[in-house]
Short mmCIF file of C-alpha atoms in Angstrom, two decimals:
data_model
loop_
_atom_site.label_atom_id
_atom_site.label_comp_id
_atom_site.label_asym_id
_atom_site.label_seq_id
_atom_site.Cartn_x
_atom_site.Cartn_y
_atom_site.Cartn_z
CA MET A 1 52.55 -102.57 32.32
CA GLY A 2 52.63 -99.38 29.86
CA VAL A 3 55.59 -97.36 29.68
CA THR A 4 55.08 -93.71 29.84
CA PRO A 5 56.69 -91.89 27.11
CA THR A 6 59.48 -89.48 27.94
CA ALA A 7 58.76 -86.01 26.79
CA PRO A 8 61.55 -84.57 24.24
CA THR A 9 64.10 -82.48 25.66
CA PRO A 10 63.21 -79.10 24.49
CA ARG A 11 65.72 -77.58 22.69
CA SER A 12 67.28 -74.24 23.43
CA ALA A 13 66.23 -71.18 21.40
CA PRO A 14 69.29 -70.20 19.20
CA THR A 15 70.87 -67.20 20.36
CA PRO A 16 70.05 -64.34 18.14
CA ARG A 17 73.31 -62.96 16.72
CA SER A 18 73.51 -59.10 16.92
CA ALA A 19 73.96 -57.51 13.45
CA PRO A 20 77.36 -56.31 12.26
CA PRO A 21 77.74 -52.44 13.05
CA ALA A 22 76.98 -50.45 9.94
CA ARG A 23 80.04 -48.97 8.31
CA PRO A 24 80.09 -45.32 9.28
CA ALA A 25 79.56 -42.78 6.68
CA VAL A 26 81.56 -40.09 8.18
CA LEU A 27 84.47 -39.63 10.65
CA ALA A 28 84.26 -36.40 12.11
CA ILE A 29 87.36 -34.67 13.58
CA ASP A 30 87.58 -31.59 15.62
CA ALA A 31 90.98 -31.05 16.97
CA GLY A 32 91.74 -27.75 18.94
CA ASN A 33 95.30 -26.81 20.68
CA SER A 34 93.82 -28.30 24.02
CA LYS A 35 92.06 -31.42 22.85
CA THR A 36 90.96 -33.65 20.07
CA ASP A 37 87.09 -35.34 19.51
CA ALA A 38 86.44 -37.65 17.21
CA ALA A 39 82.63 -39.28 16.05
CA LEU A 40 82.06 -42.11 13.83
CA ILE A 41 78.23 -41.57 12.44
CA ALA A 42 75.93 -43.69 10.41
CA ALA A 43 74.33 -42.11 7.28
CA ASP A 44 70.99 -41.43 9.12
CA GLY A 45 72.76 -39.45 11.78
CA THR A 46 73.15 -41.91 14.60
CA VAL A 47 76.67 -41.58 16.51
CA LEU A 48 78.14 -44.93 16.61
CA GLY A 49 80.86 -43.65 18.89
CA THR A 50 83.52 -41.26 20.26
CA GLY A 51 86.69 -40.49 21.19
CA ARG A 52 88.90 -37.81 22.75
CA SER A 53 92.61 -37.40 22.73
CA GLY A 54 95.24 -34.53 23.52
CA GLY A 55 95.75 -30.95 21.38
CA PHE A 56 96.54 -30.86 17.78
CA GLN A 57 99.77 -28.52 17.49
CA PRO A 58 101.40 -29.36 14.24
CA PRO A 59 103.71 -26.38 14.36
CA ARG A 60 105.34 -27.65 17.47
CA THR A 61 105.17 -31.44 17.15
CA GLY A 62 105.23 -31.73 13.12
CA VAL A 63 102.54 -32.86 11.14
CA GLU A 64 103.01 -36.70 11.49
CA GLU A 65 103.18 -36.61 15.33
CA ALA A 66 99.81 -34.34 15.61
CA VAL A 67 98.06 -36.55 13.09
CA ASP A 68 99.01 -39.38 15.76
CA VAL A 69 97.19 -37.53 18.22
CA LEU A 70 94.16 -37.56 16.00
CA ALA A 71 94.76 -41.52 15.61
CA GLN A 72 94.23 -41.96 19.36
CA ALA A 73 90.74 -40.30 19.22
CA VAL A 74 89.91 -42.09 16.19
CA ALA A 75 90.77 -45.34 17.56
CA GLU A 76 88.97 -44.58 21.13
CA ALA A 77 85.87 -43.59 18.78
CA ALA A 78 86.06 -47.00 16.95
CA GLU A 79 86.44 -49.09 19.78
CA ALA A 80 83.40 -47.32 21.41
CA ALA A 81 81.63 -47.96 18.42
CA ALA A 82 82.56 -51.94 18.67
CA LEU A 83 84.19 -51.80 15.10
CA PRO A 84 86.64 -53.87 14.35
CA LEU A 85 90.31 -52.66 12.80
CA PRO A 86 90.04 -52.23 9.25
CA ALA A 87 91.60 -54.58 6.80
CA PRO A 88 94.55 -52.66 4.87
CA GLY A 89 92.66 -50.65 2.17
CA GLU A 90 89.24 -50.86 3.92
CA PRO A 91 88.39 -47.39 5.57
CA TYR A 92 86.50 -46.55 8.64
CA ALA A 93 84.14 -44.55 6.85
CA GLU A 94 83.33 -43.24 3.79
CA GLN A 95 84.05 -39.34 4.42
CA VAL A 96 86.47 -37.81 6.89
CA ALA A 97 85.58 -34.45 7.73
CA ALA A 98 88.28 -32.73 9.95
CA CYS A 99 88.04 -29.35 11.49
CA LEU A 100 91.51 -28.75 12.67
CA ALA A 101 93.38 -25.69 14.62
CA ASN A 102 96.53 -24.52 12.99
CA ALA A 103 95.04 -25.32 9.60
CA ASP A 104 94.95 -21.37 8.86
CA LEU A 105 96.24 -20.93 5.17
CA PRO A 106 94.76 -23.35 2.20
CA VAL A 107 98.42 -24.93 1.94
CA GLU A 108 98.06 -26.10 5.59
CA GLU A 109 94.89 -27.49 4.76
CA ARG A 110 96.00 -29.35 1.84
CA ARG A 111 99.04 -30.77 3.50
CA LEU A 112 97.31 -32.03 6.57
CA ALA A 113 94.65 -33.50 4.53
CA ASP A 114 97.24 -35.51 2.73
CA ALA A 115 98.49 -36.67 6.05
CA ILE A 116 95.25 -37.50 7.12
CA GLY A 117 94.31 -39.34 3.90
CA ALA A 118 97.46 -41.45 4.13
CA ARG A 119 95.88 -42.97 7.20
CA GLY A 120 93.27 -44.70 5.28
CA TRP A 121 90.30 -43.54 7.68
CA GLY A 122 88.18 -42.74 4.93
CA SER A 123 87.47 -42.92 1.24
CA ALA A 124 87.56 -39.23 0.72
CA THR A 125 89.13 -36.60 3.44
CA ARG A 126 88.24 -32.82 3.65
CA VAL A 127 89.97 -30.55 5.90
CA PHE A 128 88.81 -27.29 7.17
CA ASN A 129 90.41 -24.67 9.67
CA ASP A 130 88.27 -25.19 13.10
CA THR A 131 86.26 -21.96 12.56
CA PHE A 132 84.38 -23.97 10.07
CA ALA A 133 83.20 -26.03 12.84
CA ILE A 134 81.67 -23.29 14.79
CA LEU A 135 80.13 -21.88 11.55
CA ARG A 136 78.29 -25.41 10.54
CA ALA A 137 77.05 -26.35 13.94
CA GLY A 138 75.59 -22.80 14.51
CA LEU A 139 73.51 -23.26 11.28
CA SER A 140 70.27 -25.68 11.43
CA GLY A 141 69.00 -27.74 8.58
CA GLY A 142 70.68 -29.55 5.89
CA GLU A 143 71.07 -26.35 3.75
CA PRO A 144 74.41 -25.35 2.26
CA PRO A 145 76.04 -23.19 5.06
CA ARG A 146 75.42 -19.17 4.55
CA GLY A 147 76.79 -16.76 7.03
CA VAL A 148 79.39 -15.88 9.30
CA ALA A 149 81.04 -17.20 12.38
CA VAL A 150 83.70 -15.78 14.75
CA VAL A 151 85.77 -17.88 17.16
CA CYS A 152 87.60 -16.22 20.23
CA GLY A 153 89.05 -19.02 22.06
CA ALA A 154 92.91 -19.23 22.61
CA GLY A 155 93.24 -16.91 19.54
CA ILE A 156 90.64 -15.27 17.42
CA ASN A 157 89.58 -15.92 13.98
CA CYS A 158 86.60 -15.54 11.33
CA VAL A 159 85.17 -17.28 8.43
CA GLY A 160 82.15 -17.09 6.41
CA MET A 161 80.24 -19.07 3.71
CA ARG A 162 77.61 -18.95 0.99
CA PRO A 163 75.93 -21.93 -0.83
CA ASP A 164 77.73 -21.41 -4.06
CA GLY A 165 80.88 -22.13 -2.25
CA ARG A 166 82.23 -18.70 -2.00
CA THR A 167 84.14 -18.40 1.08
CA ALA A 168 85.35 -15.51 3.49
CA ARG A 169 88.31 -15.83 5.84
CA PHE A 170 91.48 -14.50 7.23
CA PRO A 171 95.12 -15.99 7.84
CA ALA A 172 94.59 -15.76 11.71
CA LEU A 173 98.33 -15.82 12.34
CA GLY A 174 98.48 -13.51 15.01
CA GLN A 175 100.04 -10.18 15.04
CA ILE A 176 101.78 -10.81 11.84
CA SER A 177 98.33 -11.03 10.04
CA GLY A 178 96.88 -7.99 12.01
CA ASP A 179 95.24 -9.98 14.70
CA TRP A 180 94.35 -8.79 17.99
CA GLY A 181 92.83 -10.62 21.09
CA GLY A 182 91.62 -14.04 21.74
CA GLY A 183 92.41 -15.48 25.27
CA GLY A 184 96.17 -15.53 24.82
CA GLY A 185 96.30 -11.50 23.83
CA LEU A 186 93.69 -10.40 25.93
CA ALA A 187 96.03 -11.86 28.95
CA ALA A 188 99.15 -10.45 27.41
CA GLU A 189 97.44 -7.16 26.92
CA ALA A 190 96.60 -7.27 30.91
CA LEU A 191 99.64 -8.01 31.94
CA TRP A 192 101.20 -5.11 29.93
CA TRP A 193 98.88 -2.64 31.44
CA ALA A 194 99.50 -4.12 35.04
CA ALA A 195 103.04 -3.70 34.72
CA ARG A 196 103.34 -0.19 33.33
CA ALA A 197 100.50 0.90 36.26
CA GLN A 198 103.12 -0.61 38.79
CA ASP A 199 106.16 1.34 37.65
CA GLY A 200 104.57 4.27 36.87
CA ARG A 201 104.81 4.59 32.79
CA GLY A 202 100.97 3.82 32.88
CA GLY A 203 97.88 5.26 34.41
CA PRO A 204 96.47 3.31 37.47
CA THR A 205 94.37 0.44 36.95
CA GLU A 206 93.16 -2.53 39.73
CA LEU A 207 94.81 -5.34 37.27
CA ALA A 208 98.01 -4.51 38.93
CA ALA A 209 97.11 -6.17 42.31
CA ALA A 210 94.29 -8.50 40.81
CA LEU A 211 96.40 -10.27 38.20
CA PRO A 212 99.13 -11.30 40.88
CA GLY A 213 96.81 -11.93 43.50
CA HIS A 214 94.97 -14.79 41.55
CA PHE A 215 98.31 -16.63 41.63
CA GLY A 216 98.85 -15.55 45.42
CA LEU A 217 101.44 -13.13 44.71
CA GLY A 218 101.62 -9.81 46.27
CA SER A 219 102.88 -7.64 43.41
CA MET A 220 103.30 -7.36 39.69
CA ALA A 221 107.20 -7.26 40.22
CA GLU A 222 106.56 -10.71 41.88
CA LEU A 223 104.41 -11.76 39.12
CA ILE A 224 106.77 -10.74 36.42
CA GLU A 225 109.69 -12.23 37.79
CA ALA A 226 107.92 -15.89 38.30
CA LEU A 227 106.96 -16.00 34.68
CA HIS A 228 110.53 -14.91 33.55
CA LEU A 229 112.30 -17.49 35.66
CA GLY A 230 109.46 -20.32 35.13
CA THR A 231 108.68 -20.83 38.55
CA LEU A 232 104.87 -19.94 37.13
CA ALA A 233 104.35 -21.48 33.71
CA HIS A 234 103.38 -19.24 31.24
CA GLY A 235 100.73 -21.41 30.13
CA ARG A 236 98.90 -20.39 33.18
CA THR A 237 98.52 -16.86 32.04
CA HIS A 238 95.11 -18.11 30.30
CA GLU A 239 93.68 -17.63 33.69
CA LEU A 240 93.82 -14.28 33.91
CA VAL A 241 91.26 -13.74 31.27
CA PRO A 242 88.36 -14.17 33.66
CA VAL A 243 90.14 -11.66 36.05
CA LEU A 244 90.60 -9.10 33.41
CA PHE A 245 86.42 -9.54 32.63
CA SER A 246 85.97 -9.32 36.57
CA VAL A 247 87.78 -6.18 36.88
CA ALA A 248 86.22 -4.58 34.03
CA ALA A 249 82.82 -5.50 35.15
CA ALA A 250 83.86 -3.75 38.86
CA GLY A 251 84.40 -0.15 36.48
CA ASP A 252 87.89 -0.12 35.77
CA ALA A 253 88.80 1.99 33.13
CA VAL A 254 91.84 0.11 31.72
CA ALA A 255 90.28 -2.98 31.90
CA SER A 256 87.07 -1.97 30.28
CA ALA A 257 89.13 -0.31 27.28
CA ILE A 258 90.70 -3.88 26.91
CA VAL A 259 87.11 -5.59 26.78
CA GLU A 260 85.72 -2.91 24.32
CA ARG A 261 88.61 -3.19 22.15
CA GLN A 262 88.18 -7.13 21.91
CA ALA A 263 84.41 -6.47 20.87
CA ASP A 264 85.43 -4.05 18.68
CA GLU A 265 87.52 -6.67 16.73
CA VAL A 266 85.00 -9.38 16.69
CA VAL A 267 82.57 -6.59 14.83
CA VAL A 268 84.95 -5.40 12.38
CA LEU A 269 85.88 -9.16 11.49
CA ALA A 270 82.38 -10.25 11.28
CA ALA A 271 81.23 -7.01 9.31
CA VAL A 272 84.19 -7.35 6.80
CA ALA A 273 83.53 -11.02 6.12
CA LEU A 274 79.79 -10.05 5.32
CA ALA A 275 80.97 -7.57 2.96
CA ARG A 276 83.11 -9.71 1.12
CA LEU A 277 80.20 -12.42 0.61
CA ASP A 278 77.77 -9.57 -0.23
CA LEU A 279 75.74 -10.44 2.75
CA LEU A 280 76.12 -7.03 4.47
CA GLU A 281 72.78 -6.01 3.11
CA GLU A 282 71.10 -9.31 3.61
CA GLU A 283 69.67 -10.69 6.69
CA ALA A 284 72.44 -13.32 7.93
CA PRO A 285 73.54 -15.42 10.60
CA VAL A 286 76.58 -14.16 12.71
CA LEU A 287 77.62 -16.95 15.37
CA LEU A 288 79.97 -16.47 17.95
CA GLY A 289 81.88 -19.07 19.66
CA GLY A 290 84.91 -20.11 21.31
CA GLY A 291 85.28 -19.44 25.45
CA VAL A 292 85.81 -15.97 25.52
CA LEU A 293 82.34 -15.51 23.56
CA THR A 294 80.31 -18.20 25.17
CA ALA A 295 81.31 -17.27 28.97
CA GLY A 296 78.33 -14.30 28.80
CA HIS A 297 80.53 -11.47 29.49
CA GLU A 298 77.78 -8.56 29.78
CA GLN A 299 79.78 -5.82 28.79
CA LEU A 300 81.33 -7.62 25.90
CA ASP A 301 78.39 -8.94 24.79
CA ARG A 302 76.56 -5.59 24.90
CA ARG A 303 79.31 -3.82 22.89
CA ILE A 304 79.10 -6.71 20.26
CA ALA A 305 75.64 -6.12 19.64
CA ALA A 306 75.71 -2.36 19.29
CA GLY A 307 78.55 -2.43 17.28
CA LEU A 308 76.93 -4.69 14.68
CA ALA A 309 73.73 -2.92 14.83
CA ARG A 310 75.32 -0.14 13.33
CA ARG A 311 77.59 -1.80 11.02
CA ALA A 312 75.57 -5.09 9.76
CA PRO A 313 72.09 -3.92 10.90
CA ARG A 314 70.62 -7.12 9.29
CA ALA A 315 72.78 -9.50 10.94
CA ARG A 316 71.31 -12.40 13.39
CA VAL A 317 73.76 -12.84 16.14
CA SER A 318 73.69 -15.78 18.21
CA VAL A 319 76.20 -17.76 20.38
CA VAL A 320 77.11 -21.47 19.68
CA SER A 321 77.69 -23.37 22.49
CA ALA A 322 77.09 -26.94 20.76
CA PRO A 323 80.65 -28.85 20.52
CA PRO A 324 82.21 -28.01 17.14
CA VAL A 325 82.71 -31.88 16.40
CA LEU A 326 78.95 -31.46 15.47
CA GLY A 327 79.96 -29.06 13.09
CA ALA A 328 82.37 -31.42 11.60
CA GLY A 329 79.95 -34.28 11.55
CA LEU A 330 77.28 -32.19 9.49
CA LEU A 331 79.89 -30.63 7.23
CA GLY A 332 80.65 -34.67 6.44
CA LEU A 333 77.08 -35.44 6.06
CA ASP A 334 76.59 -32.17 3.62
CA ALA A 335 79.37 -34.12 1.37
CA LEU A 336 77.47 -37.08 1.38
CA GLY A 337 74.08 -35.22 0.54
CA ALA A 338 72.40 -36.85 3.81
CA LEU A 339 68.65 -36.10 4.24
CA PRO A 340 67.53 -33.41 6.51
CA GLU A 341 66.32 -36.15 8.94
CA ALA A 342 70.34 -37.02 9.58
CA HIS A 343 71.53 -33.27 10.11
CA GLY A 344 68.58 -33.22 12.81
CA LYS A 345 69.57 -36.74 14.56
CA LEU A 346 73.16 -35.88 14.79
CA ARG A 347 72.02 -32.42 16.05
CA ALA A 348 69.70 -34.08 18.84
CA HIS A 349 72.61 -36.15 19.83
CA PHE A 350 75.07 -33.37 20.70
CA GLY A 351 72.20 -31.29 22.28
#
């Protein structure tokens, strides 16, 4: 009787091993007063992982504590990219490009670059004021940046760059460096005029009712008391900026004058920066960013456009709505001489 041969037991196909993640080319960081974004980016522009942490405020917390906040976003980005913790002396990326609020002076940029470099996140570290992130994010292609950016968010600032490396910038330290406006300044100005309207030192304005009404209070006297005694956190005054613009849009003369002054400040910053870079007579981009300038306030936008048409008629004005971490990433790719396709892929990721 024949014996039926037993078929050999099939072997399971070997499980394919996933390739180890490529070492990122760029660690991009954008850190503002309220939040920090980090992105690890491959040489071809692929975003490998992103992370977010709190605000970056070295004047209040100290440099090392502020950099600790950046470290939280970097660690989250590395985890999202499935990157193992680097061995001592082995950085996450070739290039760290960090665009930071409160890096207003070159000396502050150098100090922060030293502190970040000491963390060993990159083979090289470059620190910029965060306004440079808006400028770079608003310029297409892989060519070196050329143009001017004005940011009006919590504060106001302006920078400009030429491909030859020349820059134009302002200290942007508030009143002591000649600045006016930004969200904090607009709220303070609205409160000042509203207080004087109520007690008779100033002319009438609907702000006197609208500002306390936003917080459910009946008068400016109640709002002043609440802010003074701390029953209303002073940080909440930023909520008054949309109220100011709403009252101005309804035709209030005092509120309108504040909005128009803010527009004029944006215009003069851009025009002076263009002149410093010898771009006033050339076609050059003027990029607008920050919460105040991206909110679509018609009265503000219209006056900015008219002012620039007079002072810089060849300027091409546009609003940058892309996240600033894109600009930090592009600056990092610039430093590595990345191909234009890499810039395009990174830009497409952030939409």
